[in-house]
Coordinates of C-alpha atoms and ligand atoms in Angstrom, one line a residue:
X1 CA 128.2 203.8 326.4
X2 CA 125.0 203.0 324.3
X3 CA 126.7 200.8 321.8
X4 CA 129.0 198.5 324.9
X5 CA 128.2 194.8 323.9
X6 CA 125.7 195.8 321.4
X7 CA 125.0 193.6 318.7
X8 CA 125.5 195.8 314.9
X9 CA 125.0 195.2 311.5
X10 CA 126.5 197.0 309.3
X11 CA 125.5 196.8 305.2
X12 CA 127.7 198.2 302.9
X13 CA 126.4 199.6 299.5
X14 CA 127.8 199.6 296.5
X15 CA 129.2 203.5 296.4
X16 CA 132.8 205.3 296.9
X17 CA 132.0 206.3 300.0
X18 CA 132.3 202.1 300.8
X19 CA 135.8 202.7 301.6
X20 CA 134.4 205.4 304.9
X21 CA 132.4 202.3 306.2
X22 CA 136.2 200.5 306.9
X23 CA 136.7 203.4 309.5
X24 CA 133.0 203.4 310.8
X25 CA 133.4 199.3 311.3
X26 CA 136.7 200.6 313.4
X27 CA 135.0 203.1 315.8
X28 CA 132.2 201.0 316.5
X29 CA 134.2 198.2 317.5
X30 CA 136.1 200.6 319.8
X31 CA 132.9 201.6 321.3
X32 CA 132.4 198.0 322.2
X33 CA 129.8 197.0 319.4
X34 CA 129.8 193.5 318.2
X35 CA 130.0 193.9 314.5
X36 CA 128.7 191.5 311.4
X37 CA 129.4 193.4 308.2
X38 CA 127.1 192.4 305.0
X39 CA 128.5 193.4 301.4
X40 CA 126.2 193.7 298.5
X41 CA 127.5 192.7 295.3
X42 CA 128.6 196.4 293.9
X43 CA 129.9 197.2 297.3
X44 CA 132.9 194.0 296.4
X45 CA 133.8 196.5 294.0
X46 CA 134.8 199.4 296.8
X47 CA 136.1 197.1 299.7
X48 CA 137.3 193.8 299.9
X49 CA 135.9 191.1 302.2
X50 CA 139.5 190.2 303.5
X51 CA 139.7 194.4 304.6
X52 CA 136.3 194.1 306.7
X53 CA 136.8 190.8 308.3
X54 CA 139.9 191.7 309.4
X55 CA 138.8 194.9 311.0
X56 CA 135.4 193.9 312.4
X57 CA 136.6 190.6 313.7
X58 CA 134.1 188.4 311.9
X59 CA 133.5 186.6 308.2
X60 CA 132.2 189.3 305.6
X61 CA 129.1 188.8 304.5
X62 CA 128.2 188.1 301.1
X63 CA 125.3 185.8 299.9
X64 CA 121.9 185.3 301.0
X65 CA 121.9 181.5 300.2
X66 CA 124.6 180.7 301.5
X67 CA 125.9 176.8 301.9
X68 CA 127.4 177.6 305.5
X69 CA 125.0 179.9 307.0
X70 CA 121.4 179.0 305.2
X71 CA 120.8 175.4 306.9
X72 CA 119.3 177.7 309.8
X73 CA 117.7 180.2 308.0
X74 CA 121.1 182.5 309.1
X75 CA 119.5 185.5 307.6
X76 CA 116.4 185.4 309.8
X77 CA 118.9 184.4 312.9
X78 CA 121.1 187.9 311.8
X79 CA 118.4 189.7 311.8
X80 CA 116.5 188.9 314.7
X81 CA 119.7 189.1 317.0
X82 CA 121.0 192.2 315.8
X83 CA 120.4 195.5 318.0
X84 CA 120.7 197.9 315.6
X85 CA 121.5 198.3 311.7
X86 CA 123.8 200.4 309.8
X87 CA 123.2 200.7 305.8
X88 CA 126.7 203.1 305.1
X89 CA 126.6 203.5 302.2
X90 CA 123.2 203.7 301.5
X91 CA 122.9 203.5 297.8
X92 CA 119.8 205.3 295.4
X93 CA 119.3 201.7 294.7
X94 CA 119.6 199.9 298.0
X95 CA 117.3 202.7 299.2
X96 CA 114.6 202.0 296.6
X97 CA 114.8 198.2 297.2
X98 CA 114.4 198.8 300.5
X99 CA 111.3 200.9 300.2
X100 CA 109.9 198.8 298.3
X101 CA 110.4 195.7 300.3
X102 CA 112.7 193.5 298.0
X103 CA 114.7 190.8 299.5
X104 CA 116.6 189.2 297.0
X105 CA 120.2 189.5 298.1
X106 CA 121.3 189.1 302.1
X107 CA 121.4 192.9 302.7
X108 CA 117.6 193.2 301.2
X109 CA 116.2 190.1 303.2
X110 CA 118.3 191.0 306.9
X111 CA 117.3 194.9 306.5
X112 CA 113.1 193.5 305.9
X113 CA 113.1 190.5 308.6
X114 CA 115.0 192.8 311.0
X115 CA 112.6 194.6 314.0
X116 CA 115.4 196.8 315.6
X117 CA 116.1 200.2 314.3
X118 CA 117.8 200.2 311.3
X119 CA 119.9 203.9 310.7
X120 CA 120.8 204.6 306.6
X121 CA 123.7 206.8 305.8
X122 CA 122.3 207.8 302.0
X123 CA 125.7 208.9 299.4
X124 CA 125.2 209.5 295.7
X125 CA 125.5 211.9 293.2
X126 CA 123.3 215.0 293.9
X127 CA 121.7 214.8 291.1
X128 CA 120.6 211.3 292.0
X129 CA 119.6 212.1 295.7
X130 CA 117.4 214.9 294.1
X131 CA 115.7 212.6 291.7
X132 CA 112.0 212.7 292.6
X133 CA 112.0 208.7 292.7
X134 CA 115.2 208.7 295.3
X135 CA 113.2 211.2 297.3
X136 CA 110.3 209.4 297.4
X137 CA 112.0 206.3 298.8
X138 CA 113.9 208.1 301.6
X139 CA 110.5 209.5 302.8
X140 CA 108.7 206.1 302.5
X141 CA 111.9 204.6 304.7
X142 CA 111.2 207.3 307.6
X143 CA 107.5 206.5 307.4
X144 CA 108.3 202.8 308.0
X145 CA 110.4 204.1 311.1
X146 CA 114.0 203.8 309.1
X147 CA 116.2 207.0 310.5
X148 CA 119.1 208.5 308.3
X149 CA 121.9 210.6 308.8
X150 CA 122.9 212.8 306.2
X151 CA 123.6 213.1 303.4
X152 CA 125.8 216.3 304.2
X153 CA 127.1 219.1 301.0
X154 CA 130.2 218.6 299.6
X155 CA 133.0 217.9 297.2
X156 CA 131.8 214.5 295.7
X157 CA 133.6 211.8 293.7
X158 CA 132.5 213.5 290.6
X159 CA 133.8 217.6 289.8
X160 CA 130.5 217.9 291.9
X161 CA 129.5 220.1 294.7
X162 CA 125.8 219.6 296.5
X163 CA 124.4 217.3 299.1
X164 CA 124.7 213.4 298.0
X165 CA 128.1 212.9 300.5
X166 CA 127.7 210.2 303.2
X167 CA 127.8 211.2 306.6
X168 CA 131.3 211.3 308.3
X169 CA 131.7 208.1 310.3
X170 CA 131.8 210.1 313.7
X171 CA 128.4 211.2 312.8
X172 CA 127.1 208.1 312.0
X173 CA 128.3 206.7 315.5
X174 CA 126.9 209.3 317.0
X175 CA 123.6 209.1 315.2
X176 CA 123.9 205.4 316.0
X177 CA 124.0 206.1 319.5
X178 CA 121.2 208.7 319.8
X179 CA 118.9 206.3 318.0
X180 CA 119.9 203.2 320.4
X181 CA 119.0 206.0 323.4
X182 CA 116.0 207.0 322.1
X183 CA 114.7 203.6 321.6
X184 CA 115.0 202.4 324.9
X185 CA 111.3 203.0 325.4
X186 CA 111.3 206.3 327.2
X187 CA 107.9 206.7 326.8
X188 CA 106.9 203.1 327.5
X189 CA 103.1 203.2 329.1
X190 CA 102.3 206.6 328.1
X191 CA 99.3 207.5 325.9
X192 CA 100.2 210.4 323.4
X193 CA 98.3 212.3 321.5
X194 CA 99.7 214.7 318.8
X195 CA 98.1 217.0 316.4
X196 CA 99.5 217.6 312.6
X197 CA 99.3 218.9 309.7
X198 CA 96.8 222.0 308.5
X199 CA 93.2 222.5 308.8
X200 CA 90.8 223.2 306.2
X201 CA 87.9 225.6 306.6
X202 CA 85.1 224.9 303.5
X203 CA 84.0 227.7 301.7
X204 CA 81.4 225.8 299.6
X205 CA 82.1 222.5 297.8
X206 CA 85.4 223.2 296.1
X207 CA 87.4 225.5 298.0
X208 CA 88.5 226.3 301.3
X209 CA 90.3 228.0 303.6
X210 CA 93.7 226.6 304.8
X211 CA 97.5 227.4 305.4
X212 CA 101.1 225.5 304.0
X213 CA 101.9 223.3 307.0
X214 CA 102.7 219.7 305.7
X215 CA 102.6 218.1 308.5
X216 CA 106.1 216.9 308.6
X217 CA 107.1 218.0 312.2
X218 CA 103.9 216.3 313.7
X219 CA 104.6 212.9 312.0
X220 CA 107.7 213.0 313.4
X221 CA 107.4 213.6 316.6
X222 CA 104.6 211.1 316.4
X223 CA 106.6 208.4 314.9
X224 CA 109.4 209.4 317.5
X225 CA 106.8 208.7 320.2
X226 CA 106.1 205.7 319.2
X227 CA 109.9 204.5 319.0
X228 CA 109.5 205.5 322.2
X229 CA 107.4 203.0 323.6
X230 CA 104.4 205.3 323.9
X231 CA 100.8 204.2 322.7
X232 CA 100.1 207.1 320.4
X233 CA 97.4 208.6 318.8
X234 CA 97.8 211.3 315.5
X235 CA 95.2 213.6 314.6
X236 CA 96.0 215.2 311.2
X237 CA 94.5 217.4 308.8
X238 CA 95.0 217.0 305.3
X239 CA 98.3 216.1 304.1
X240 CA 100.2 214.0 301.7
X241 CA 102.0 212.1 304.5
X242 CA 101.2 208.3 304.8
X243 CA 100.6 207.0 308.2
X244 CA 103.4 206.2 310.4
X245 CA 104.0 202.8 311.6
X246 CA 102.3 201.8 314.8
X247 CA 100.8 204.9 315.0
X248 CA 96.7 205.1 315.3
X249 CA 95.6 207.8 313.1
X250 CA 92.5 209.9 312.9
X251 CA 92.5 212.1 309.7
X252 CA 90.1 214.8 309.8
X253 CA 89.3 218.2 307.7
X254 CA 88.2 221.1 309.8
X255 CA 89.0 222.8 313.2
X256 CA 85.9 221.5 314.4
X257 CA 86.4 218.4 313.5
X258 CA 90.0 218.0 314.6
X259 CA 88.5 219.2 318.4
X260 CA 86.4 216.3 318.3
X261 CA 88.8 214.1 317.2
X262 CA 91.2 215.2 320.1
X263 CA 88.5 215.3 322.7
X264 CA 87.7 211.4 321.9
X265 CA 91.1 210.7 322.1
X266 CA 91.4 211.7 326.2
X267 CA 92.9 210.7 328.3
X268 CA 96.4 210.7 327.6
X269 CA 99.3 211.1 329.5
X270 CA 100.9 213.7 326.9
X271 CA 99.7 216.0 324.3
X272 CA 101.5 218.0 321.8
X273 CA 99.9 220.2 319.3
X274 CA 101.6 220.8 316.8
X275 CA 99.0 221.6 314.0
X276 CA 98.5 224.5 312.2
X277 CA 95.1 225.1 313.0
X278 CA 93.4 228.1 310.5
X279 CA 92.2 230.3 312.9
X280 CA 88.9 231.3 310.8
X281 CA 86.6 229.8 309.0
X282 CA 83.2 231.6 307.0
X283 CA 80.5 231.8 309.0
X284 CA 77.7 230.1 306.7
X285 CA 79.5 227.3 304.3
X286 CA 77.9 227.1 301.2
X287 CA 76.2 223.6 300.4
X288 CA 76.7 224.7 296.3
X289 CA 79.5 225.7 294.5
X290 CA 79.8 230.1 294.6
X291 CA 79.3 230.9 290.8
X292 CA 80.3 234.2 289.5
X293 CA 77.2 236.3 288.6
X294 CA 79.3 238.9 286.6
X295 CA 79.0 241.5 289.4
X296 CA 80.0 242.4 292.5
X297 CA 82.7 239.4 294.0
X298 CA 81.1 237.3 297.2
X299 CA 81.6 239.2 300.6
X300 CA 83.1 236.5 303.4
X301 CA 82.0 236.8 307.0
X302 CA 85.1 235.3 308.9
X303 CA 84.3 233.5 312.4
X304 CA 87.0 232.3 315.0
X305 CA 87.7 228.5 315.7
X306 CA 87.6 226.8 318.9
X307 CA 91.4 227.0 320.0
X308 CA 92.0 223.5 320.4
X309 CA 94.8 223.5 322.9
X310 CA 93.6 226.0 325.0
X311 CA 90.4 224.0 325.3
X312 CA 92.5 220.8 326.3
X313 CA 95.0 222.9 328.4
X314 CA 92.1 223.9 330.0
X315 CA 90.0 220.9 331.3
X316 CA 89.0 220.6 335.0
X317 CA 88.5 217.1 334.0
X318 CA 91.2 214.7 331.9
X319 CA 93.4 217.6 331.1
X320 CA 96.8 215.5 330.0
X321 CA 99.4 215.8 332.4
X322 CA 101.8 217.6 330.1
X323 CA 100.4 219.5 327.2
X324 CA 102.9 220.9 324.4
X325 CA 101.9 223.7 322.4
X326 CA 104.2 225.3 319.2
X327 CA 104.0 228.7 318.0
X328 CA 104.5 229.7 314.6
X329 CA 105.6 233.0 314.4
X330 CA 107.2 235.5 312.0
X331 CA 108.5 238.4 314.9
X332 CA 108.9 239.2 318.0
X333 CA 108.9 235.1 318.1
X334 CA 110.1 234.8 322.1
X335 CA 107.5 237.4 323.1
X336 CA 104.3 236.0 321.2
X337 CA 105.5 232.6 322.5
X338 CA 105.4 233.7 326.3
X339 CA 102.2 235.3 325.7
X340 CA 101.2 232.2 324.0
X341 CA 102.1 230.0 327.1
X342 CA 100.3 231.9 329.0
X343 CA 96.8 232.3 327.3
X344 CA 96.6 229.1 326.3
X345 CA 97.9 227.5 329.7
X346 CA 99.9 224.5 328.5
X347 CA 102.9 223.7 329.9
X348 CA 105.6 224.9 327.6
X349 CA 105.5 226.1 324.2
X350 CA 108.1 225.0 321.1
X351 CA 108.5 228.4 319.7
X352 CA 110.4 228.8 316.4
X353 CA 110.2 231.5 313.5
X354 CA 108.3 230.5 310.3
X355 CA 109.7 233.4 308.4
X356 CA 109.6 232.1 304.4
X357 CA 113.2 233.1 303.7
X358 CA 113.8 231.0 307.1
X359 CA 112.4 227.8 304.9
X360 CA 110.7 226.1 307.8
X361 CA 107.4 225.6 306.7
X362 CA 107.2 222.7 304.4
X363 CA 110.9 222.0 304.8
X364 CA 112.7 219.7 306.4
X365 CA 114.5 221.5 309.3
X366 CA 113.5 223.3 312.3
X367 CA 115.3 225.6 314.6
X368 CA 113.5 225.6 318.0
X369 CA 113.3 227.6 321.5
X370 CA 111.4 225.7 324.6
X371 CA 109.8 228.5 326.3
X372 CA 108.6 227.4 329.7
X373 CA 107.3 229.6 332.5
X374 CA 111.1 229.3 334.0
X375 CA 112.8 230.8 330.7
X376 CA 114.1 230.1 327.3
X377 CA 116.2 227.3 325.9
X378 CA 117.4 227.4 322.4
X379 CA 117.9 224.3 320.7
X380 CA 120.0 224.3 317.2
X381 CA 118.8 224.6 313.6
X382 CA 117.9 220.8 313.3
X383 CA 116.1 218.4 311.0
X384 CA 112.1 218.0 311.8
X385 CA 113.2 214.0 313.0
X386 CA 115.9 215.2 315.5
X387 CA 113.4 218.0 316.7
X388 CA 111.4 215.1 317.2
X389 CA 113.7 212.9 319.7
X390 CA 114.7 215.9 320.8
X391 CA 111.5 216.7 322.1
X392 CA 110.8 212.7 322.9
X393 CA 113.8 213.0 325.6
X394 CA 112.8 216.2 326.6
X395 CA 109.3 215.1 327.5
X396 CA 110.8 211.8 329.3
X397 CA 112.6 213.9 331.5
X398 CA 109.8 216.7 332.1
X399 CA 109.0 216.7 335.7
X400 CA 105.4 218.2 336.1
X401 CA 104.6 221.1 338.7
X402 CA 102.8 220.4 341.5
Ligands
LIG1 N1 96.2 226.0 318.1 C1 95.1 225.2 318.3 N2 93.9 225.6 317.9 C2 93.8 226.8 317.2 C3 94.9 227.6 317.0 C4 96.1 227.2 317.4 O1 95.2 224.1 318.9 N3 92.6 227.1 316.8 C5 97.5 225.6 318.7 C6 98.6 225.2 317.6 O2 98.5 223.8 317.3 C7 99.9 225.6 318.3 C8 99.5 226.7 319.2 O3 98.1 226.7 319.3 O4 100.3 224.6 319.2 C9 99.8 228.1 318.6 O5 99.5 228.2 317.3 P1 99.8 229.4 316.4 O6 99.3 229.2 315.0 O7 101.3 229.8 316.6 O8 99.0 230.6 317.2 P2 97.6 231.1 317.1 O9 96.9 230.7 318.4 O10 96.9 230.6 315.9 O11 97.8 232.6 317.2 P3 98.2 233.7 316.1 O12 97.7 233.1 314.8 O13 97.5 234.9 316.5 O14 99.7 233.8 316.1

């Protein structure tokens, strides 16, 4: 029982779905969480004070300066004692303050003086959770190591259907308990080393060759890492994906130079490569830009890359103990994977089918099959952060062959 005598905070936006958060306060409790509830302002308008002290057993919440509590700097006290945080409901606005590091209520100042995990439950009109702005914030949260669960499609407050509803509170316990697990260091001591994003193959100044990847699953799984407890290095190719906390990142271009970059990085204990590596680049870049002459078009001559895991995979000398591999494939997915495994000699291979209509690349969930030399084990259609913690336990539990 991940949450037994665990110290929760749980911050309650100002949103409908405030009245969910009375039941979530319940099953925590039951699951042996200590519980300190903080109310914004708006959220006084949803659910009373009286209704959550009663059910989680201590005084709601309210103010940041607070006559009682303040003497002490309480906030900093909450904060630093708390185990894990909560935001349900997590409010378009409490998710922009948070991104952008305001701390001028108690919820604002707990959620940036807090170091354990802190888990957001996002509700709000779809049209709101689509807004560019909103989007922006939730991604800078999970780039500052903030995990969410939902928000799931629905019937909304409004005569509304679309995603925007808050997680059911089930979820969010069980969410709750995943992220508890998978930041009890699993990975503590190890070195990782993960690859990301695309490559991108010059063709003279101003263009080059290169493929969709954004990077997404990488990041993840290196931010998961390091929740993890691992020491962990990222070598990405070009994306628009700001660096993950506490991870050391080497940004690089080409194929050639994302070798290098991985080579320096050895020894690690673990290495999963999960970039998209363009598999060709021209054989003589140009050092101008190609101008059209008004006849015939240039004529490329294509010449392969160095495979960088099978390089890694195989080193007689500092070859990591585990190495990862993925496989992007559009059919026949389990066979090219095995074959993959094989040639390329890592140790097992995340497989999964990059079809467009399947909406993988570039999006945000990923629907996975381990293939290891014993068989094949399917994992379900996911989000690209689960994939990640997915993979983080996996990879804790991995017992290498002798
Ligand atoms: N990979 C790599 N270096 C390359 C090509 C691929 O490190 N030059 C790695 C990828 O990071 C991934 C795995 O090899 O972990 C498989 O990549 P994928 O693109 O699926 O396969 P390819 O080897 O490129 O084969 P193909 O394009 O023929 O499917």
């Amino acid at each position: 029982m991940t949450l037994t005598n665990r110290a929760v905070i749980v911050i309650i936006g100002g949103g409908i779905a405030a009245y969910k958060s009375l039941d979530l306060i319940r099953r925590l409790k039951k699951r042996g969480a200590g519980v300190r509830v903080i109310l914004t302002e708006a959220a006084t308008a949803f659910v009373t004070p009286l209704s959550v002290s009663a059910l989680s057993g201590n005084r709601a919440l309210l103010r940041l300066l607070d006559a009682e509590s303040e003497p002490d700097s309480g906030h900093i006290r909450l904060a630093y004692s708390s185990d894990l945080i909560v935001v349900a409901p997590a409010t378009a606005d409490l998710m922009a303050r948070m991104a952008t590091g305001r701390a001028d209520d108690l919820a604002t100042a707990v959620l940036l003086a807090a170091t354990c995990p802190i888990l957001i439950a996002p509700a709000m009109n779809p049209a709101m959770w689509q807004h560019p702005a909103t989007q922006r914030n939730f991604w800078r949260l999970m780039d500052d190591g903030v995990e969410a669960v939902g928000p799931n499609s629905g019937a909304m407050a409004e005569p509304e259907q679309g995603v925007g509803r808050m997680a059911e509170p089930p979820e969010i316990v069980a969410a709750a308990e995943n992220l508890l697990k998978s930041r009890s260091a699993l990975l503590a001591g190890k070195k990782v080393l993960v690859t990301a994003g695309p490559t991108y193959e010059a063709i003279d100044p101003v263009r080059f060759l290169g493929n969709r990847s954004s990077g997404k699953q990488g990041y993840a799984i290196a931010r998961a890492a390091a929740a993890a407890g691992a020491d962990v290095t990222l070598v990405s190719g070009p994306t628009a994906l700001a660096d993950p906390r506490d991870v050391r990142v080497d940004r690089v271009e080409s194929a050639r130079e994302m070798l290098a970059a991985v080579l320096a990085a050895l020894p690690v204990d673990i290495a999963v490569f999960c970039a998209a590596v363009a598999d060709w680049r021209v054989d003589v870049e140009s050092d101008h830009k190609i101008k059209k002459t008004g006849e015939s078009p240039p004529v490329f001559t294509l010449v392969e890359n160095p495979d960088i895991l099978s390089t890694v995979a195989h080193l007689e000398e500092n070859r990591p103990k585990i190495v990862v591999g993925f496989a992007a494939e559009t059919d026949y997915v389990l066979k090219h994977a095995r074959e993959k495994l094989l040639k390329k000699g890592c140790d097992f291979i995340l497989a999964n089918d990059v079809s467009p209509e399947r909406g993988i690349m570039g999006g945000d969930n990923n629907s996975i099959h381990v293939v290891t030399a014993e068989g094949v084990t399917d994992w379900p259609l996911m989000a690209k952060d689960d994939v990640a913690r997915h993979l983080v336990a996996y990879l804790a539990e991995y017992r290498v062959k002798d």
